[in-house]
Coordinates of N, CA and C in Angstrom, one line a residue:
X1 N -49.0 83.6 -60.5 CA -48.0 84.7 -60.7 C -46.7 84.0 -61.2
X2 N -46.0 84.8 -62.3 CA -44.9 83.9 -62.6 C -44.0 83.9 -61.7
X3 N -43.7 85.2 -61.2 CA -42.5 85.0 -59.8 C -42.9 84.2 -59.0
X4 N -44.1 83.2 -58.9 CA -43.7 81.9 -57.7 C -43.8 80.7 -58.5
X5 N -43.4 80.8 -59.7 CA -43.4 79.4 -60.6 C -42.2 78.7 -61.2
X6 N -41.5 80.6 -62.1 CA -40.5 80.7 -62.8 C -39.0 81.1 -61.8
X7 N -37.7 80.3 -62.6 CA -36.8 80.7 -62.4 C -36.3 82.0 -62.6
X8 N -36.4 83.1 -61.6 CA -36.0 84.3 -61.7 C -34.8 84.6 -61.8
X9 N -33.7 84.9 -62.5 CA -32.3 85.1 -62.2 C -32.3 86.6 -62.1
X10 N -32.8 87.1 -61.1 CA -31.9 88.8 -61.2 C -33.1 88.9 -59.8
X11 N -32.7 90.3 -59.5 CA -32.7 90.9 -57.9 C -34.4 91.3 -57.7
X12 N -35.0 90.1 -57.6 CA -36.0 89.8 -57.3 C -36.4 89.1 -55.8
X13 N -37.2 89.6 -55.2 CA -37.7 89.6 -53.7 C -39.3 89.3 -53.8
X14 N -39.7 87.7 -53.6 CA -41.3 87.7 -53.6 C -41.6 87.4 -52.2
X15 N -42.9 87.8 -52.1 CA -43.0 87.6 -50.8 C -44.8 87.2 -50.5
X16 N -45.1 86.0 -50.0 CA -45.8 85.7 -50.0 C -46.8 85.0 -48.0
X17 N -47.9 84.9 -47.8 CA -48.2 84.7 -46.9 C -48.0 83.9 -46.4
X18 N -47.6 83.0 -44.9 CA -48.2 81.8 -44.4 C -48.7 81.3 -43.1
X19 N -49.1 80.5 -43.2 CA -49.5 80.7 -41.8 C -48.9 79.7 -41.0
X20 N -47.9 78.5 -40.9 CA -46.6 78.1 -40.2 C -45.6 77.5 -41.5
X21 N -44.4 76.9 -40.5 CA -43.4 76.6 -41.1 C -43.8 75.6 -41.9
X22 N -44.9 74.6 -41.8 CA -44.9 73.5 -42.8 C -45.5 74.4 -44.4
X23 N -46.7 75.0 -43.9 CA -47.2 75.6 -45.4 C -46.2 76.9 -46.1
X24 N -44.9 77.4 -45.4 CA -44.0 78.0 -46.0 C -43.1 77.0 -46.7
X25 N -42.9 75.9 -46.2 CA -41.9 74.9 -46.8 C -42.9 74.2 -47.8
X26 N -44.3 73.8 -47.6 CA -45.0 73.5 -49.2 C -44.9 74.6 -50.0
X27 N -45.2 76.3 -49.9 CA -45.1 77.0 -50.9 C -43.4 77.2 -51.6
X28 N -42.8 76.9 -50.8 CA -41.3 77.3 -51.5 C -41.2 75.8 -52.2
X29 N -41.6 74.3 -51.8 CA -41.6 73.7 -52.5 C -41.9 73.5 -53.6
X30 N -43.1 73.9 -54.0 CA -44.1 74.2 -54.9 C -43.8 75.0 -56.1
X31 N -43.1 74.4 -56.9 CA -42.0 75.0 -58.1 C -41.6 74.1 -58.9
X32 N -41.5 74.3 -59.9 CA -40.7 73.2 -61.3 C -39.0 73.3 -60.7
X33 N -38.6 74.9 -60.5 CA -37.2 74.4 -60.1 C -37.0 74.8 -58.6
X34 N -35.4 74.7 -58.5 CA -35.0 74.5 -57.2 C -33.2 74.8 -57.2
X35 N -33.1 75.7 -57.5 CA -31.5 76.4 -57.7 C -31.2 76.6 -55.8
X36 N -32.0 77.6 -55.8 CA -31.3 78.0 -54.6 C -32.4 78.8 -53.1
X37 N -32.9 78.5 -52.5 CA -33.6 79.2 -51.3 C -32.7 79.9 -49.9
X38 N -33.6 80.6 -49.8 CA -33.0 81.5 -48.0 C -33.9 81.4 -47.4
X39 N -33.8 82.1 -46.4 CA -34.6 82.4 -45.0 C -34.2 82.8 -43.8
X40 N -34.7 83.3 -43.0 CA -34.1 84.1 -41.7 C -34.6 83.3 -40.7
X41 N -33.3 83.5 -39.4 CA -34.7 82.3 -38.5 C -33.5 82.5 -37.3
X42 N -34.0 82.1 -35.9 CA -33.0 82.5 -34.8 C -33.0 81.1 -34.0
X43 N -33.8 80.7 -34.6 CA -34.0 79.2 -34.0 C -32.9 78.1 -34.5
X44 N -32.0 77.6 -34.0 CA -31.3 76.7 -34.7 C -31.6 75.3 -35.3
X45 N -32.6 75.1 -34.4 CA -33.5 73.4 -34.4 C -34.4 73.8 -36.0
X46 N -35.2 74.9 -35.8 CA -35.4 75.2 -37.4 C -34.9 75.4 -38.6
X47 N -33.8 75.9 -38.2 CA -32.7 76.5 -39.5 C -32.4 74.8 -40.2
X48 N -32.3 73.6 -39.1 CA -32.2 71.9 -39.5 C -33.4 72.0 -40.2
X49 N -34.4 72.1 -39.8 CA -35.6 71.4 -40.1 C -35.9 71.7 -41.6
X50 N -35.8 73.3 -41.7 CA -36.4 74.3 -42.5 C -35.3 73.4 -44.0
X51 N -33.9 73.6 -43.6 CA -33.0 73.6 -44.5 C -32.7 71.9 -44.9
X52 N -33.5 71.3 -44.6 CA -33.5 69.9 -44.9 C -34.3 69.7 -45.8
X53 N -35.8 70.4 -45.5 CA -36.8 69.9 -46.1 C -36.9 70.5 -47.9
X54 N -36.4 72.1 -47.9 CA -36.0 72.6 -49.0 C -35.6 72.0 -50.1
X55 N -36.5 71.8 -51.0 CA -36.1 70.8 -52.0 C -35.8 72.1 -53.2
X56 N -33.9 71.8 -52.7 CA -33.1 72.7 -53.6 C -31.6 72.4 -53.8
X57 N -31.0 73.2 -54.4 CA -29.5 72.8 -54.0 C -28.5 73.6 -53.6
X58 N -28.6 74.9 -53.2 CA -28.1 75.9 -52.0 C -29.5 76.3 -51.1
X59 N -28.7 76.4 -49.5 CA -29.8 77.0 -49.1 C -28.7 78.0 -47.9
X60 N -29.2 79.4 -48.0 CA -28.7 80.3 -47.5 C -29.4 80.4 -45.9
X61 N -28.8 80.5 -44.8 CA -30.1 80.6 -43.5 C -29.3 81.6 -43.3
X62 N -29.8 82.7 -43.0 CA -29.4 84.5 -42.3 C -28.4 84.9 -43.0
X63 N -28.1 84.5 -44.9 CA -27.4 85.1 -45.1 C -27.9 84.9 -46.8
X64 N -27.3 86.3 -47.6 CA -28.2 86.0 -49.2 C -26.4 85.8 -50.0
X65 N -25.3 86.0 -49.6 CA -24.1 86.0 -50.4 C -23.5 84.4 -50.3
X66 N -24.3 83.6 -51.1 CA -24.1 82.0 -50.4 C -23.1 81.6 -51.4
X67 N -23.0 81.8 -52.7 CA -22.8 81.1 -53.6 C -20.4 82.0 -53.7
X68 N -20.4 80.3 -54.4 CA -18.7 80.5 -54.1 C -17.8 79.5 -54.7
X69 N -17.0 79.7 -55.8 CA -16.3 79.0 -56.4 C -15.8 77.7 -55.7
X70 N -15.4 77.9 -54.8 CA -14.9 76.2 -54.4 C -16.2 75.5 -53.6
X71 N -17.2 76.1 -53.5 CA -18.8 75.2 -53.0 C -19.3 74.5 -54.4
X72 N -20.1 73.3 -54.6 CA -20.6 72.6 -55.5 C -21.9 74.0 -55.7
X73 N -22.1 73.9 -56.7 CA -23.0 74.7 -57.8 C -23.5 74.1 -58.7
X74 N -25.0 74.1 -58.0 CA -26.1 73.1 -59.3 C -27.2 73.5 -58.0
X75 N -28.8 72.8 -58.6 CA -29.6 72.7 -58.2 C -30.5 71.0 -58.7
X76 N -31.7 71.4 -58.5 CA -32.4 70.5 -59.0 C -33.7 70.7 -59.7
X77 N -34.4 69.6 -59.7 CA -35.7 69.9 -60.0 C -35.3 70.0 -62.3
X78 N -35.6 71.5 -62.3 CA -35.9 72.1 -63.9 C -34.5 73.0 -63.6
X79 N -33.8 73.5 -62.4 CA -32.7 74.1 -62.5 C -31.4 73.0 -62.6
X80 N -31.2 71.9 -63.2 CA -30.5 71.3 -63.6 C -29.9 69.8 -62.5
X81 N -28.9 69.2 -63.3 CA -29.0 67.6 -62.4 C -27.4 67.4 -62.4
X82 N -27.3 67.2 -60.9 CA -25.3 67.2 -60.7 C -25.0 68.6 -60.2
X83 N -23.7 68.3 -59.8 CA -23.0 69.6 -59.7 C -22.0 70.2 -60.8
X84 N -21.6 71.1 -60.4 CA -20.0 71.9 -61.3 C -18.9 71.3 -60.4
X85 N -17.7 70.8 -60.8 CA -17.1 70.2 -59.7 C -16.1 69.0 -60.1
X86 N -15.0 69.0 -59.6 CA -14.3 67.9 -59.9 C -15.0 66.4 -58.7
X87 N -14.7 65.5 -59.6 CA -15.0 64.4 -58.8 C -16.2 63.8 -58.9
X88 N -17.3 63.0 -57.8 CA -18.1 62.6 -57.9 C -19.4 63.4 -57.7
X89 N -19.4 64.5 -57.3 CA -20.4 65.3 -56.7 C -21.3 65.2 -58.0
X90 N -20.2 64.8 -59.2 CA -21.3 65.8 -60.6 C -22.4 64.6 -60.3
X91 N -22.4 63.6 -60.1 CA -23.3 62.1 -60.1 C -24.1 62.1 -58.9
X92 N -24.1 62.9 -57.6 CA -25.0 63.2 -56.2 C -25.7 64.1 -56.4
X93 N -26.5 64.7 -55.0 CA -27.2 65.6 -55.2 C -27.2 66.1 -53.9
X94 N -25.9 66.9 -53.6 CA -25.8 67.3 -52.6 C -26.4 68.4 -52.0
X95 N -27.0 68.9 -51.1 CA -27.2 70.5 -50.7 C -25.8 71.3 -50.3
X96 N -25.4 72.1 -50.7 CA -25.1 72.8 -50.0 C -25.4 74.3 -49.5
X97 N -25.3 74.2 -48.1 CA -25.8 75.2 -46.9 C -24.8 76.0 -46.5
X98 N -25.3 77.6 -46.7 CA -24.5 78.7 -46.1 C -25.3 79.1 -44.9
X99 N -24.5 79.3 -43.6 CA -25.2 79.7 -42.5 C -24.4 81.3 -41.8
X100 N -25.7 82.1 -42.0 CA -24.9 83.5 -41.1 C -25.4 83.4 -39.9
X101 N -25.2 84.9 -39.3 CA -25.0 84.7 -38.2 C -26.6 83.8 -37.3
X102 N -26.3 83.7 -36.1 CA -28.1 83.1 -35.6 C -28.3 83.9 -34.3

């Protein structure tokens, strides 16, 4: 299916099966790119786990409005390499993580 391959830019929701946290973090891994992931979770020790292993470069936990002019803006993978940003970030590859409520 292209919606678990392709970079989707618009208000798209896929939703797919799993059966634990490791084979949800292989299928979200499982991608050419890696802009930006979410997830919902009440667990705090997972929201680390989950949001570590994400191989991306935002990751939203209990909340989808992540993205914000003074946060670094990039991804990885085929969604591009560096950030937007004064300084050194453009040369790292940092995550950055929005966290709502838990």
């Amino acid at each position: 299916m292209g919606v678990c391959g392709d970079e989707i830019l618009g208000p798209v929701a896929s939703m797919l099966r799993f059966k634990d946290e490791d084979e949800a973090i292989a299928l979200a891994n499982n991608t050419r790119t890696g802009l930006a992931a979410y997830f919902y979770t009440t667990n705090i020790s997972r929201a680390f786990r989950v949001m570590e292993a994400l191989e991306c470069g935002v990751v939203g936990i209990n909340e989808s409005l992540v993205f914000s002019q003074v946060a670094p803006f990039g991804g990885i993978k085929e969604s591009g390499m560096g950030r937007e940003g004064p300084g050194v970030e453009e040369y790292l590859e940092p995550k950055y993580v929005c966290f709502g409520d838990l």
